[in-house]
Amino acid sequence: MEKRNKTIFILINRSFLIRNILRSGTLELLKKKRYNIVIFFAAPVPQYLRDEFEDDQVKLHGFEVSRTGRLRRLFNKTKRYVIVTRNTKYSAKYIKLLENNGLPNKERIISRKKKPTHRIYIELAIAYILSAIPPLKFFIRWGEPFFFPEHSKRLKDYFDTYKPDLIFSTSTGGTFEYPFIKEARRRSVKTLSIPKSWDNINNEFIPLVPDRLVVQNHASRKSAEDIQKIPRDRISVVGMPHFDWYKKKEILKSRKEHLESKGLDPDRALIFFGSEGIWAPNDHLIAEKLQESIEKDEFVKPCQLLVRPHYSNVREDVFKNLRGKSYVSVDSFRIVDFLIDKWDQSLDETIDFVNSVAHCDMMISIASSLSLDAAAMNKPSISPGFWGEYAGGKDVTGSKLYSTDHVHWLMSSGGVWKVDSYDELKKAINAYLENPKLHEEERKRTIEKLCYKLDGKASERLVEVIESMFV
């Protein structure tokens, strides 16, 4: 009898994960090893994705989870109280809990309507008390599948039809992934999960621990062990698969070709400004001020500005005041009506972004993962702690946006220069224009600490972990 090729279910609940997993090498490597792949998205699948990915080995399906009931929402709220980290206190999800947004999509997470102060203190007190009760974590992990088994005839049919050997979740757990993981457990099918991003592991308690957890760096592994209480021997570190693009020299264009394609001058220094969107809704003020300084020749070298809007508010065109200005290019990228984030970076856009990082002279962004992109190409990175967000008439950029675990990891590496005023920003820009090698060793440490290995082989390591599940 001919041996059946093994089948892997891949679960995707955010558009950017299509880039991270499907377009950065993991999918192609799995296909070369003759695995059958069934990809499930948390929404109906658009035709352009079918045209791009479906073939004899790869099938795509949409799987929308029904709205949760009141009891389930209460249980979900409880599990957020059982860990206390910088992220759970200050990240968007914890702000949602404290500020009473109550809705999952990102456009509504960042609410300015706060609960009364006494209620915030009460909820924080509850969190500190419950997080100090270890048995509660075990109860939640037992109770999640016991009280909410989530039997689904449609999902059972998919399991019966494709007979998966592994469930690979590109998130560490949510309402989309839970039914798959629970059905897999009932059928003794192995499970593997990776956080959506390197900054997610401390966001909330993971109620369904997979057979194997894959993380992007050692900091995340330590958090998985210490905070999530996941055994070390069930955790693998692989790096960031989408950072493999930075080692593909064949995709790099010349500086002249790339900058001229954006209407920019290859002889001027390029400042790359990356917006943080709804997380720093006023950061366009910094970009506008930079443009004024460039026009007035306030820097030690002639400069120009490349602005990358954020997908979360790109439709609002917050950088409209910069369009048509001298020495400025405002980037664009594909926005789709698909999944929560609605941002699906195409292959060409990924290559374009890598070239923009490669040919910039420095990166400026507020408390952003873009600093890691800059470090990957050994580019100086400046992180403003001002003008990003205001509350009650006060600038809260520094106190709020720099208070999460992942930003603490980033800033403590020393590879990112934080500035707290526009004058400090100008001084930092001029310092890097005069000496691009400034903080070069610190940038190397940043990569080692938060990217694990930058060798173009993160996707290979991920596939190796997947294959080890079948041994």
PDB file of N, CA and C in Angstrom, residues 15 41 83 96 107 111 135 139 174 196 198 280-281 295-296 345 393 409 437 448 464:
ATOM      1  N   SER A  15      -4.413  39.097   8.401  1.00  0.00           N
ATOM      2  CA  SER A  15      -3.893  39.169   7.037  1.00  0.00           C
ATOM      3  C   SER A  15      -2.373  39.204   7.001  1.00  0.00           C
ATOM      4  N   PHE A  41      -8.851  30.211   7.024  1.00  0.00           N
ATOM      5  CA  PHE A  41      -8.861  31.632   7.369  1.00  0.00           C
ATOM      6  C   PHE A  41     -10.119  31.941   8.177  1.00  0.00           C
ATOM      7  N   ILE A  83      -2.779  36.688  34.750  1.00  0.00           N
ATOM      8  CA  ILE A  83      -1.380  37.085  34.631  1.00  0.00           C
ATOM      9  C   ILE A  83      -1.321  38.609  34.670  1.00  0.00           C
ATOM     10  N   LYS A  96      -8.603  47.722  26.724  1.00  0.00           N
ATOM     11  CA  LYS A  96      -9.987  47.376  26.424  1.00  0.00           C
ATOM     12  C   LYS A  96     -10.689  46.885  27.688  1.00  0.00           C
ATOM     13  N   GLU A 107     -10.027  48.970  15.492  1.00  0.00           N
ATOM     14  CA  GLU A 107     -10.483  50.347  15.401  1.00  0.00           C
ATOM     15  C   GLU A 107     -11.158  50.790  16.699  1.00  0.00           C
ATOM     16  N   SER A 111      -9.795  53.048  22.987  1.00  0.00           N
ATOM     17  CA  SER A 111     -10.860  53.953  23.383  1.00  0.00           C
ATOM     18  C   SER A 111     -10.312  55.040  24.295  1.00  0.00           C
ATOM     19  N   PRO A 135      -3.285  27.575  41.261  1.00  0.00           N
ATOM     20  CA  PRO A 135      -4.298  26.595  40.844  1.00  0.00           C
ATOM     21  C   PRO A 135      -5.335  27.164  39.878  1.00  0.00           C
ATOM     22  N   PHE A 139      -7.028  25.506  36.600  1.00  0.00           N
ATOM     23  CA  PHE A 139      -8.483  25.389  36.470  1.00  0.00           C
ATOM     24  C   PHE A 139      -8.950  25.917  35.113  1.00  0.00           C
ATOM     25  N   GLY A 174      -7.256  31.809  20.394  1.00  0.00           N
ATOM     26  CA  GLY A 174      -8.338  32.772  20.336  1.00  0.00           C
ATOM     27  C   GLY A 174      -9.586  32.038  19.904  1.00  0.00           C
ATOM     28  N   LYS A 196       1.318  35.300  17.113  1.00  0.00           N
ATOM     29  CA  LYS A 196       1.167  36.103  15.891  1.00  0.00           C
ATOM     30  C   LYS A 196       2.386  36.974  15.644  1.00  0.00           C
ATOM     31  N   TRP A 198       6.212  38.656  17.771  1.00  0.00           N
ATOM     32  CA  TRP A 198       7.158  38.513  18.879  1.00  0.00           C
ATOM     33  C   TRP A 198       6.713  39.247  20.138  1.00  0.00           C
ATOM     34  N   ALA A 280      -0.640  55.487  17.876  1.00  0.00           N
ATOM     35  CA  ALA A 280      -0.024  56.813  18.049  1.00  0.00           C
ATOM     36  C   ALA A 280      -0.713  57.757  17.067  1.00  0.00           C
ATOM     37  N   PRO A 281      -1.973  58.093  17.333  1.00  0.00           N
ATOM     38  CA  PRO A 281      -2.811  58.778  16.340  1.00  0.00           C
ATOM     39  C   PRO A 281      -2.341  60.163  15.925  1.00  0.00           C
ATOM     40  N   GLU A 295      12.930  71.098   4.569  1.00  0.00           N
ATOM     41  CA  GLU A 295      12.779  72.222   3.640  1.00  0.00           C
ATOM     42  C   GLU A 295      13.635  73.415   4.072  1.00  0.00           C
ATOM     43  N   LYS A 296      13.848  73.551   5.378  1.00  0.00           N
ATOM     44  CA  LYS A 296      14.646  74.683   5.897  1.00  0.00           C
ATOM     45  C   LYS A 296      16.131  74.332   6.042  1.00  0.00           C
ATOM     46  N   GLN A 345       0.018  42.334   2.705  1.00  0.00           N
ATOM     47  CA  GLN A 345       1.160  42.833   1.955  1.00  0.00           C
ATOM     48  C   GLN A 345       1.530  41.844   0.856  1.00  0.00           C
ATOM     49  N   GLY A 393      -5.463  66.390  27.589  1.00  0.00           N
ATOM     50  CA  GLY A 393      -4.640  67.549  27.293  1.00  0.00           C
ATOM     51  C   GLY A 393      -3.157  67.343  27.531  1.00  0.00           C
ATOM     52  N   TRP A 409      11.862  45.318  26.268  1.00  0.00           N
ATOM     53  CA  TRP A 409      12.922  44.470  25.695  1.00  0.00           C
ATOM     54  C   TRP A 409      13.682  45.228  24.619  1.00  0.00           C
ATOM     55  N   LYS A 437      27.582  54.562  11.996  1.00  0.00           N
ATOM     56  CA  LYS A 437      27.993  53.392  12.773  1.00  0.00           C
ATOM     57  C   LYS A 437      27.720  53.547  14.270  1.00  0.00           C
ATOM     58  N   GLU A 448      20.313  39.833  18.250  1.00  0.00           N
ATOM     59  CA  GLU A 448      20.565  38.598  18.993  1.00  0.00           C
ATOM     60  C   GLU A 448      19.496  38.359  20.056  1.00  0.00           C
ATOM     61  N   GLU A 464      11.579  22.486  10.356  1.00  0.00           N
ATOM     62  CA  GLU A 464      12.247  21.403  11.086  1.00  0.00           C
ATOM     63  C   GLU A 464      11.477  21.040  12.352  1.00  0.00           C
TER      64      GLU A 464
END
